[in-house]
Short mmCIF file of C-alpha atoms in Angstrom, two decimals:
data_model
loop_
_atom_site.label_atom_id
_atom_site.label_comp_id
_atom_site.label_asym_id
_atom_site.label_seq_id
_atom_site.Cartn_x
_atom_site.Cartn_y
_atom_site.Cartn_z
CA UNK A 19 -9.17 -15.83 31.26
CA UNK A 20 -6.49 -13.97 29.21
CA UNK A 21 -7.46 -10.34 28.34
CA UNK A 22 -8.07 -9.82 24.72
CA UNK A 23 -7.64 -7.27 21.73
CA UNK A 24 -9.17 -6.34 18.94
CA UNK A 25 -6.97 -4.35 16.28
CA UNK A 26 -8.94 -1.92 13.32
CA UNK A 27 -6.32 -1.07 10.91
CA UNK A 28 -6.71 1.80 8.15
CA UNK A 29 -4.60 2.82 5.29
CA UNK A 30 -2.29 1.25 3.55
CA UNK A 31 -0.60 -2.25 3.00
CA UNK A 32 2.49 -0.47 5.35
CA UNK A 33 -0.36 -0.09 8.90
CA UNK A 34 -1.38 -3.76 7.72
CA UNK A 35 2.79 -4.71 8.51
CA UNK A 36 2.31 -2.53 12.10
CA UNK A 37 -0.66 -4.11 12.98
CA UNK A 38 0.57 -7.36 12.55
CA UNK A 39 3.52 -6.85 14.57
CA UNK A 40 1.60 -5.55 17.16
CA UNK A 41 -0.78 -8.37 17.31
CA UNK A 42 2.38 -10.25 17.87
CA UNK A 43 3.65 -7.97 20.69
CA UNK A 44 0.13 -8.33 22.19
CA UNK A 45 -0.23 -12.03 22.02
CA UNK A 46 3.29 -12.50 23.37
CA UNK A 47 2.09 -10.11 26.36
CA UNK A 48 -0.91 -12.45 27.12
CA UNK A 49 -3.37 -11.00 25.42
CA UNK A 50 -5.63 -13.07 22.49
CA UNK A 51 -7.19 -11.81 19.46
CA UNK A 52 -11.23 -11.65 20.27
CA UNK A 53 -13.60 -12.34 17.39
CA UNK A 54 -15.28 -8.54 17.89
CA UNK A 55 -13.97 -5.23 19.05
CA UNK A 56 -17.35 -5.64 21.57
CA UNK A 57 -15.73 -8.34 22.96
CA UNK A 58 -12.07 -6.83 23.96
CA UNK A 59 -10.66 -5.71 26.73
CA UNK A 60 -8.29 -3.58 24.52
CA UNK A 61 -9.51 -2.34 21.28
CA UNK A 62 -6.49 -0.66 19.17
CA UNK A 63 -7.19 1.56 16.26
CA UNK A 64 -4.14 1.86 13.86
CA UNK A 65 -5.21 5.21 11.55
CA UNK A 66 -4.28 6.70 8.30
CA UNK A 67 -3.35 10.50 8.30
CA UNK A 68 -2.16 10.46 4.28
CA UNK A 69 -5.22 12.84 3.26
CA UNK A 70 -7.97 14.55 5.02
CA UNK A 71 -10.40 11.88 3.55
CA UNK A 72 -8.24 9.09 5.72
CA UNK A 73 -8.31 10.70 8.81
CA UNK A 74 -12.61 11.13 8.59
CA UNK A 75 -12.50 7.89 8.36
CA UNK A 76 -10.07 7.47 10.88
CA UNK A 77 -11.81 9.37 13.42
CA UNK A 78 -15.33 8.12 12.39
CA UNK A 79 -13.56 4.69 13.51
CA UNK A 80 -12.25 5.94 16.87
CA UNK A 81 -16.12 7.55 17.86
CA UNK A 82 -18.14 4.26 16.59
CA UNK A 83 -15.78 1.78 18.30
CA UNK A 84 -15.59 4.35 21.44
CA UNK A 85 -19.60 4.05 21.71
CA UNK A 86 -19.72 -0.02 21.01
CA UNK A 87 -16.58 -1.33 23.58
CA UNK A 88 -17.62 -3.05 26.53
CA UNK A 89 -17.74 -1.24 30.02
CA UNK A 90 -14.17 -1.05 31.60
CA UNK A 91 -12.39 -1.34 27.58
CA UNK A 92 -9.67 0.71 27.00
CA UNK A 93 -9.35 2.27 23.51
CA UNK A 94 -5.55 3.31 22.02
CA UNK A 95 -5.46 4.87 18.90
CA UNK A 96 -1.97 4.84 17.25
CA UNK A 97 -0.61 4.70 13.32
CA UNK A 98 -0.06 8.01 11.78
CA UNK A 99 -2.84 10.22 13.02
CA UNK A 100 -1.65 9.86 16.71
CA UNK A 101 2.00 10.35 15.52
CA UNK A 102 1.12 13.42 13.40
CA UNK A 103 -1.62 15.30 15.54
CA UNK A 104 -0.97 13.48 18.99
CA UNK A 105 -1.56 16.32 21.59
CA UNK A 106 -4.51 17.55 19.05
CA UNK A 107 -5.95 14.10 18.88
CA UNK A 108 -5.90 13.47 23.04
CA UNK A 109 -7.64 16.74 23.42
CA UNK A 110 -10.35 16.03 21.27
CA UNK A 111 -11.28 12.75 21.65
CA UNK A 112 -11.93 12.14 25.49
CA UNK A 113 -13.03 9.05 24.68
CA UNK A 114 -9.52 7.29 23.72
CA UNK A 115 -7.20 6.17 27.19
CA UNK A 116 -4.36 6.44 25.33
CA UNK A 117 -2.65 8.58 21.76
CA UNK A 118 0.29 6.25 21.18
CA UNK A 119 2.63 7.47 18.48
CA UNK A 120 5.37 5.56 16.49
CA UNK A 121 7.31 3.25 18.82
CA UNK A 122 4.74 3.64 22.12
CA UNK A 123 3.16 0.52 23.57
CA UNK A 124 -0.35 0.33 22.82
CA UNK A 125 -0.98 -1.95 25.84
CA UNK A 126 -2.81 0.28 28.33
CA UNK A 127 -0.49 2.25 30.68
CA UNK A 128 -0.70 5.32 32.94
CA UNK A 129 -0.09 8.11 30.34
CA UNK A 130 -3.18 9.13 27.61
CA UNK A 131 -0.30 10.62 25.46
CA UNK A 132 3.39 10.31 24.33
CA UNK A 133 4.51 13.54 22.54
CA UNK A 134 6.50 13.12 19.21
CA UNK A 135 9.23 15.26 18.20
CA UNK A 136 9.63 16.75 14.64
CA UNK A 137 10.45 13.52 12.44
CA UNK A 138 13.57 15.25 11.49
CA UNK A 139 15.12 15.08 14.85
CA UNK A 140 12.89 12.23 16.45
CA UNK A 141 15.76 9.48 17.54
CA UNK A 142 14.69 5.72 16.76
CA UNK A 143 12.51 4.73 19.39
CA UNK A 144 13.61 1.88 21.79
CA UNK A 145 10.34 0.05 20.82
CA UNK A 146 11.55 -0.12 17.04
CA UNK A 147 7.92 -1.21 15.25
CA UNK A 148 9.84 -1.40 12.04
CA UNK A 149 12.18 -4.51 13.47
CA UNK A 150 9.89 -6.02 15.57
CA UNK A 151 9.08 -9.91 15.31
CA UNK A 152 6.22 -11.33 13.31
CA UNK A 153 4.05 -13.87 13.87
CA UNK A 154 3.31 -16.26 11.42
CA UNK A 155 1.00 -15.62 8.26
CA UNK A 156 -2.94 -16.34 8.99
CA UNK A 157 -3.58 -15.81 5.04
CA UNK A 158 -1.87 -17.38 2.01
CA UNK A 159 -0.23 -14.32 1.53
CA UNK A 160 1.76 -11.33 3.55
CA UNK A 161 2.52 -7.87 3.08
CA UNK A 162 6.81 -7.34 4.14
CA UNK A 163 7.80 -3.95 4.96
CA UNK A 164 11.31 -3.40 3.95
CA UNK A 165 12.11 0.31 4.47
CA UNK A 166 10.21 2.84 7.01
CA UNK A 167 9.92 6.77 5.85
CA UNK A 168 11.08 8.58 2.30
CA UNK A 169 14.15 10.82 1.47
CA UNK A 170 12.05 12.38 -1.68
CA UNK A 171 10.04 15.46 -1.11
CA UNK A 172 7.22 15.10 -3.18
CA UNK A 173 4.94 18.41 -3.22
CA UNK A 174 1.71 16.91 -2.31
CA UNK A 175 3.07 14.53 0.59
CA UNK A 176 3.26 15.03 4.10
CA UNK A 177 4.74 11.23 5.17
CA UNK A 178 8.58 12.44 5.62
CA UNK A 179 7.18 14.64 8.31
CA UNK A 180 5.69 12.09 10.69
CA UNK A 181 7.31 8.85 9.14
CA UNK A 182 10.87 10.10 9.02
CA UNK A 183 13.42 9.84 6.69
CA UNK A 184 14.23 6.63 4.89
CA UNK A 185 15.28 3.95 7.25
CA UNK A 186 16.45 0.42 5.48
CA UNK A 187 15.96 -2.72 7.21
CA UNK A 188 18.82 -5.08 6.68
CA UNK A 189 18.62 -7.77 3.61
CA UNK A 190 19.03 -10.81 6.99
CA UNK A 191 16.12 -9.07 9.01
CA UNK A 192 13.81 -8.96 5.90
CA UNK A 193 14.77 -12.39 4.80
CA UNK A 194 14.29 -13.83 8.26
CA UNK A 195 10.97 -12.38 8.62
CA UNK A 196 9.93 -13.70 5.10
CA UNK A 197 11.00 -17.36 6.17
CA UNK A 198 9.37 -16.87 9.90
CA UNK A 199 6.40 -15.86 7.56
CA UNK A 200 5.50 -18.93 6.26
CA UNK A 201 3.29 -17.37 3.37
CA UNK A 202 2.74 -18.90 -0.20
CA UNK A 203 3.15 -14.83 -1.69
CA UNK A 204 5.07 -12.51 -0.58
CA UNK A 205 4.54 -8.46 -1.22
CA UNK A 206 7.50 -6.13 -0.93
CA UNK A 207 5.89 -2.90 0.28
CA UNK A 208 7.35 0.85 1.23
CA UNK A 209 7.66 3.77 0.76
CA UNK A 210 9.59 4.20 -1.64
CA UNK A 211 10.52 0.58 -2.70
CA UNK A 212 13.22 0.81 -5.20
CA UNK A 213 15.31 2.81 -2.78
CA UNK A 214 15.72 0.63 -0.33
CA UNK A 215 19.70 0.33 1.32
CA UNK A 216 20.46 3.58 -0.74
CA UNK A 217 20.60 5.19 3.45
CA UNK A 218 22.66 3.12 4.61
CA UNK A 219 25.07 1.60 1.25
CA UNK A 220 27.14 -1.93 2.69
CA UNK A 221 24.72 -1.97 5.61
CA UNK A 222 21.18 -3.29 4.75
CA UNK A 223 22.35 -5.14 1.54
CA UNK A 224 24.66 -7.07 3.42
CA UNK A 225 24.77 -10.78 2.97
CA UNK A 226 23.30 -9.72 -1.01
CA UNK A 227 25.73 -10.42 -3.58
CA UNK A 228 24.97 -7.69 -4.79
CA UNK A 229 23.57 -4.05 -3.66
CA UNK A 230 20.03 -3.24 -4.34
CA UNK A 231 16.26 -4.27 -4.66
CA UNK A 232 16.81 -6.48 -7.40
CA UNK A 233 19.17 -8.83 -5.69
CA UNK A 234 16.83 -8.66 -2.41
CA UNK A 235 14.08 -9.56 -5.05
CA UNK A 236 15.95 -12.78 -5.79
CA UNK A 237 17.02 -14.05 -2.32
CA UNK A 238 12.98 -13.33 -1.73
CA UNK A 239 11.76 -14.91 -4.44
CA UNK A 240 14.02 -18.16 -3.47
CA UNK A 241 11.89 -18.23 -0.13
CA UNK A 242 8.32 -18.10 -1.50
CA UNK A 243 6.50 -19.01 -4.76
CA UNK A 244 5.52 -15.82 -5.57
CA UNK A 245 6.87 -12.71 -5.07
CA UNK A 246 5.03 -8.74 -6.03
CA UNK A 247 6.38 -5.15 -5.46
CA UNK A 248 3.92 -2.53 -4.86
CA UNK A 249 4.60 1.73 -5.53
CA UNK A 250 7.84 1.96 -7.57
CA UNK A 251 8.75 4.81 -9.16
CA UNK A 252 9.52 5.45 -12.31
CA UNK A 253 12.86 6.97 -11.98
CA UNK A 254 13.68 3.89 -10.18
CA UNK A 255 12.30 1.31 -12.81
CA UNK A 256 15.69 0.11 -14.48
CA UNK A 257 16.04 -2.25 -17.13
CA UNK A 258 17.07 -4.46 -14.58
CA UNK A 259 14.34 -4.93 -12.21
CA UNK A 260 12.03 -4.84 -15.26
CA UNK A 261 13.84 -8.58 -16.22
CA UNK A 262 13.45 -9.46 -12.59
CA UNK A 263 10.13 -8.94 -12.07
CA UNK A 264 8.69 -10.41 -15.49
CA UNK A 265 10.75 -13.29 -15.58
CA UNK A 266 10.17 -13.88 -11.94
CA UNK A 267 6.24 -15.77 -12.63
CA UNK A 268 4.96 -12.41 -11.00
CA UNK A 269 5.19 -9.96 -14.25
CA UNK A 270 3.04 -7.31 -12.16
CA UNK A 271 3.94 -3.69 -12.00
CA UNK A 272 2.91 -1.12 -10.03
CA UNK A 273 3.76 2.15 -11.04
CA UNK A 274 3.63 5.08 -9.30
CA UNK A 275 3.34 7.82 -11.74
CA UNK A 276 0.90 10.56 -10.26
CA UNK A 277 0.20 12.38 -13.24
CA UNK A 278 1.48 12.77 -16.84
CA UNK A 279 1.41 15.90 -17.65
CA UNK A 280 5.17 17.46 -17.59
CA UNK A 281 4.48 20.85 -16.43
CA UNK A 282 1.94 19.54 -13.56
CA UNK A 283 4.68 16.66 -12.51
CA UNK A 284 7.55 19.21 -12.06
CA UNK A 285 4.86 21.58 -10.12
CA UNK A 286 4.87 18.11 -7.79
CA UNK A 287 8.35 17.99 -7.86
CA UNK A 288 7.86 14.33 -9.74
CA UNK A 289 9.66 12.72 -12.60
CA UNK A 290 9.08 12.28 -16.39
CA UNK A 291 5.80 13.13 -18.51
CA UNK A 292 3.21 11.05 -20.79
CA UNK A 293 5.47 10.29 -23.37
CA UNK A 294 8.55 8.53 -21.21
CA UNK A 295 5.69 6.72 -19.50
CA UNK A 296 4.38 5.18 -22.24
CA UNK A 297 7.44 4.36 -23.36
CA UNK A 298 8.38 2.30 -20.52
CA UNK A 299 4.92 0.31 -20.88
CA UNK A 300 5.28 -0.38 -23.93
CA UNK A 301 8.76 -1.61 -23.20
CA UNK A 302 7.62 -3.77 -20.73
CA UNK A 303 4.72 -5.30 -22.60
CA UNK A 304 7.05 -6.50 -25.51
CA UNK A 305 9.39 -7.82 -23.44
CA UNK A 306 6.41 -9.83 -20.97
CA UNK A 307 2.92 -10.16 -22.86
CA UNK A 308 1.32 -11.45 -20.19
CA UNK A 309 2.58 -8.47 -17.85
CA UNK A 310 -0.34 -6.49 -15.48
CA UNK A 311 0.18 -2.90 -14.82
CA UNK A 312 -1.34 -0.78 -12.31
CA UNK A 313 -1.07 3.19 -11.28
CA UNK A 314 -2.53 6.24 -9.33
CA UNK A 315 -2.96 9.59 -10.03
CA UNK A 316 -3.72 12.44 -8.19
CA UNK A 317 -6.60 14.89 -9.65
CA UNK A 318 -6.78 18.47 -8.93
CA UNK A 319 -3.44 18.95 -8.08
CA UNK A 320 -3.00 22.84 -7.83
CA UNK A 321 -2.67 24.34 -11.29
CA UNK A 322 -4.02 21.39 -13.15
CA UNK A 323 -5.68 22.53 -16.07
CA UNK A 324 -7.81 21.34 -18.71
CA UNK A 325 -5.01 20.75 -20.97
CA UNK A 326 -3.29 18.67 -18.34
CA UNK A 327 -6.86 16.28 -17.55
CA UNK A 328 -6.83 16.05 -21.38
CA UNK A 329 -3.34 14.71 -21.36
CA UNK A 330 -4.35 12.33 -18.50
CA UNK A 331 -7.65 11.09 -20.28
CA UNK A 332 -5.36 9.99 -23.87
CA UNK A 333 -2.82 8.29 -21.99
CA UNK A 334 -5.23 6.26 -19.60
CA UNK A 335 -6.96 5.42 -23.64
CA UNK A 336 -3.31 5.11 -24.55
CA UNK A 337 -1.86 3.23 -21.89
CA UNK A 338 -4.44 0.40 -21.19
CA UNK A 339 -3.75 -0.19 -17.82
CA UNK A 340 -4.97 -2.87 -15.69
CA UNK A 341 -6.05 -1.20 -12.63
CA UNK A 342 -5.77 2.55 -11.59
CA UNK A 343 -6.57 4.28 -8.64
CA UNK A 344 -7.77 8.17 -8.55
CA UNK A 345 -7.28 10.16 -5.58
CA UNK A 346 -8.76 13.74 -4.95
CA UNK A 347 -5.66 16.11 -4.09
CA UNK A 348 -5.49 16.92 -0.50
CA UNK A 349 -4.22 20.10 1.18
CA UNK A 350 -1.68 18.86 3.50
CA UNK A 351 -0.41 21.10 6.01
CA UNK A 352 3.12 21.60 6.13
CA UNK A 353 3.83 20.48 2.29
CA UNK A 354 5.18 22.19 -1.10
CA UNK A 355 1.63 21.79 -2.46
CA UNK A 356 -0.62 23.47 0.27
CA UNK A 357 1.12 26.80 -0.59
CA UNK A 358 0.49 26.78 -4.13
CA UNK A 359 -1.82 29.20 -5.91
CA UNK A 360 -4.39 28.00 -8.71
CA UNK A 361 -5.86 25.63 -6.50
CA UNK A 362 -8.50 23.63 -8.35
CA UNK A 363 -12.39 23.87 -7.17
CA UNK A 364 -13.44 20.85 -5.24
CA UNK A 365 -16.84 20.56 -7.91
CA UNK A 366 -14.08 20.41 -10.86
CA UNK A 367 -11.91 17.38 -8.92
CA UNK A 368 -14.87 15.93 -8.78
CA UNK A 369 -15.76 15.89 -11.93
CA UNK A 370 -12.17 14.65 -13.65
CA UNK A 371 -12.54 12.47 -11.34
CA UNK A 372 -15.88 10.95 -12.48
CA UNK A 373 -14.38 11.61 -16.28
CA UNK A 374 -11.39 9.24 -15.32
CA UNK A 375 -13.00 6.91 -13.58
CA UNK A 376 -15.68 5.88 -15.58
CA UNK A 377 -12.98 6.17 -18.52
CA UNK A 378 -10.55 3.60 -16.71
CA UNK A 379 -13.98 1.41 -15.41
CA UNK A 380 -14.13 0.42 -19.29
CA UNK A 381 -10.87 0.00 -20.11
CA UNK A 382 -10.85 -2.51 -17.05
CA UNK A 383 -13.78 -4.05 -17.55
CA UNK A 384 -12.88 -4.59 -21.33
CA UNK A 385 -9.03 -6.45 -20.25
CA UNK A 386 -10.70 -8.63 -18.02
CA UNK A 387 -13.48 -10.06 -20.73
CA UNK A 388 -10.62 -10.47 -23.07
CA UNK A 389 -9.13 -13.03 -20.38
CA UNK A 390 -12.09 -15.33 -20.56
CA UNK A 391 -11.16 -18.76 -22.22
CA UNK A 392 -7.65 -18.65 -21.13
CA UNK A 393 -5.78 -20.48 -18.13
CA UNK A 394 -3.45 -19.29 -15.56
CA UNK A 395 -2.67 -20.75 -12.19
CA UNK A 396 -3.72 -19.15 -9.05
CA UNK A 397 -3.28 -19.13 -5.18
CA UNK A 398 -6.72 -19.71 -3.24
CA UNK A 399 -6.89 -16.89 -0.69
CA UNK A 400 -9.95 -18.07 1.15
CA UNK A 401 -12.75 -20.43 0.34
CA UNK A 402 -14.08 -19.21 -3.00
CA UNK A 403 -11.64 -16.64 -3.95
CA UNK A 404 -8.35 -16.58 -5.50
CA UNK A 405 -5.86 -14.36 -7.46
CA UNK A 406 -3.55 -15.20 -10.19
CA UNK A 407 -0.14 -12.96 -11.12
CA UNK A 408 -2.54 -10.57 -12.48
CA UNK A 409 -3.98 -9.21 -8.62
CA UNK A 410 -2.85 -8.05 -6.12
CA UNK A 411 -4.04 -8.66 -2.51
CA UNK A 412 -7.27 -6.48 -1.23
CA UNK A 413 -6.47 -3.46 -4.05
CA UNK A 414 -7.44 -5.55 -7.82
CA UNK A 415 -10.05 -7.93 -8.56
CA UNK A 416 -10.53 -11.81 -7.86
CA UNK A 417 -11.22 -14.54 -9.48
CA UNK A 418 -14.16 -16.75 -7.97
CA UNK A 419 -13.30 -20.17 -7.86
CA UNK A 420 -15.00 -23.59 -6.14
CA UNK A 421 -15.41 -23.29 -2.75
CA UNK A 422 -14.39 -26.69 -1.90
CA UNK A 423 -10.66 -25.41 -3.43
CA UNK A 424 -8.27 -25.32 0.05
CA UNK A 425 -6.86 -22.21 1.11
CA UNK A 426 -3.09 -21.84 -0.15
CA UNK A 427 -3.36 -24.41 -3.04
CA UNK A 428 -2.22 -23.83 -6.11
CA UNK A 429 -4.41 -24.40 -8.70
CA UNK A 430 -4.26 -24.24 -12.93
CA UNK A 431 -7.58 -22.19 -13.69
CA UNK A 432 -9.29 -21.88 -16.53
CA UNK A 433 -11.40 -18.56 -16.57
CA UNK A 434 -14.85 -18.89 -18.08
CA UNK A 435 -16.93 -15.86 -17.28
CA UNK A 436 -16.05 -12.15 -16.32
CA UNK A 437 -18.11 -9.86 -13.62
CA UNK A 438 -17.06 -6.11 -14.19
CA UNK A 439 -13.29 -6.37 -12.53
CA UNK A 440 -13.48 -9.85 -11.41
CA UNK A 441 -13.11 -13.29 -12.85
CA UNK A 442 -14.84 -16.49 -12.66
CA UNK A 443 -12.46 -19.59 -12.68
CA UNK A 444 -12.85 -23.33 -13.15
CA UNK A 445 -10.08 -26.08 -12.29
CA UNK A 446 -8.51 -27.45 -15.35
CA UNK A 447 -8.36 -31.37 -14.90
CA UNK A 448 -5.22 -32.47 -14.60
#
């Protein structure tokens, strides 16, 4: 019988892309996908290291599957917590066989660990996760990663210290893989989208007519019915990848703004304020009615004051966003923000946070009411669920739908009853 894996991915839509490539690796190896992490023979843990909250989890995930894995199992953990604190991480967790960091097989070998150099002077590893094949989609959709590590230096973010500097795939790799795909929608992800081929100009938009994401969103959206970007920022969100994206059937934005207040955003070394924010929406929602927005924002970023969660709390009642996210700031070692005096006290985070939340919760809550009685055509994820233009994959709502609908239909839907941030959708006879 054929050994078999079982892979736990954490984090973001970007460890989702890894993991899937190294299912792929695996499988073409020998090994096959078991239906529970009891039953493999290698059980792979791909972590999140982005704040201190991720890697709890991370670890929590390492000790539970460590004490549930059949006798004789090995256990790898890799992703960004074994590139960022690899020596660390073997040391204290006896339990894992191998700390496999960017670009390290994760199929058991003789070695628990594989230093990493500084990301700065870390050469591109032979075993090149960013290029390597695919297998075909097992959902409707599929997450494409189009760029590995960042160029901006963002005070609060520690990812161009174990992910590198900006590294563009080429236009023909990312358009292979989207074909080789197979999927019915197709989300751009990385991170830092709307840079992507600004490292390597001529080289990674080659074959585009033109340079840039915006041409690369065309050639995409040719391939597949539907077509979302996730995290662009703002500095990056021209006039014309605004026309791209809400003409495209897709009109979904997800901006990643941070904060609003002008003082607090140049303290993060970010761009813009409130006002140019608000702008842009409002440009955007002229211009596509029907347009879904989304954000994040960090609270308690150090030196935040009560001016500055005022200034948040009108432009979330301002704004009218779709769907935000709120993230607790995080003292990352080694970044701008970690140094900073007038760091805010965790009870205070918490409660902006609260204050935001419950804030946004409405505003949410209220959109999604106002779409009952209207139609829009979605793609069935699963039995049961689906998402129109308006979601996005595992981070939004759904809309319920019929069971009996088959997965990667498309189907007009009329929506006729709304459950806090989902929907509930009927079929419209043809």
């Amino acid at each position: 019988m054929a050994p078999r894996y079982w892979l736990e991915t954490l984090g973001c839509p970007k460890n989702q892309v890894d993991s899937d490539k190294l299912a792929g690796l695996l499988e073409s190896q020998g090994y096959g996908p078991a239906r529970r992490a009891e039953q493999a023979d290698l059980v792979v843990v791909n972590t999140c290291a982005f704040i201190e909250a991720a890697r709890e989890e991370s670890i929590g995930t390492v000790l539970e599957l460590a004490a549930t894995k059949k006798q004789g199992a090995k256990l790898v953990v890799t992703g960004c917590m074994a590139e960022r604190y690899g020596a660390e991480l073997a040391a204290a967790l006896p339990e894992v066989d191998r700390v496999a960091g960017f670009g390290v097989p994760v199929d058991f070998g003789p070695t628990r660990l594989v230093s990493s150099a500084p990301a700065t002077r870390r050469p591109i590893p032979s075993f090149d996760l960013l290029n390597l094949p695919r297998p075909p989609a097992r959902a409707p959709w599929a997450y494409v990663k189009v760029a590995e590590g960042c160029d901006r230096h963002c005070g609060f973010c520690a990812i161009p210290s174990f992910r590198g500097p900006q590294r563009s795939r080429t236009a023909s790799d990312i358009l292979a893989e989207v074909d080789a795909l197979g999927a019915a929608e197709v989300v751009l992800v990385a991170q830092d989208l709307v840079s992507w081929g600004r490292d390597v100009t001529g080289g990674a938009s080659a074959r585009l007519p033109e340079v840039g994401l915006v041409p690369l969103f065309h050639e995409v959206s040719k391939r597949v019915d539907r077509v979302r970007l996730l995290y662009l920022y703002p500095s990056g969100l021209s006039q014309e990848l605004i026309e791209a994206v809400g003409s495209s059937g897709c009109p979904y934005f997800d901006l990643s703004l941070q904060h609003v207040s002008r003082p607090l955003l140049r303290r993060m070394r970010r761009f813009g304020d409130g006002e140019r924010f608000l702008g842009k929406i409002s440009s955007i929602r002229q211009s596509f009615p029907d347009a879904a927005l989304r954000s994040s924002f960090i609270i308690g970023y150090p030196g935040e004051t009560e001016e500055d969660h005022d200034a948040l709390l009108r432009f979330l009642e301002e704004a009218q966003l779709d769907w935000v996210g709120f993230f607790a700031f995080s003292k990352e070692e080694g970044t701008y923000a970690a140094g900073l005096p007038d760091q805010v006290p965790s009870s205070l985070v918490v409660e902006r946070t609260k204050e935001c939340s419950e804030l946004q919760d409405a505003i949410t809550a209220r959109k999604r009411a106002g779409l009952v009685g209207t139609t829009c055509q979605v793609l069935v994820d699963a039995p049961g669920t689906a998402r129109s233009h308006r979601e996005a994959p595992e981070i939004d709502g759904v809309i319920h739908v019929p069971r009996d609908l088959e997965a990667g239909s498309w189907v007009q839907t009329r929506i006729v009853e709304a459950e806090g941030p989902d929907l509930v959708g009927a079929p419209v006879a043809a």
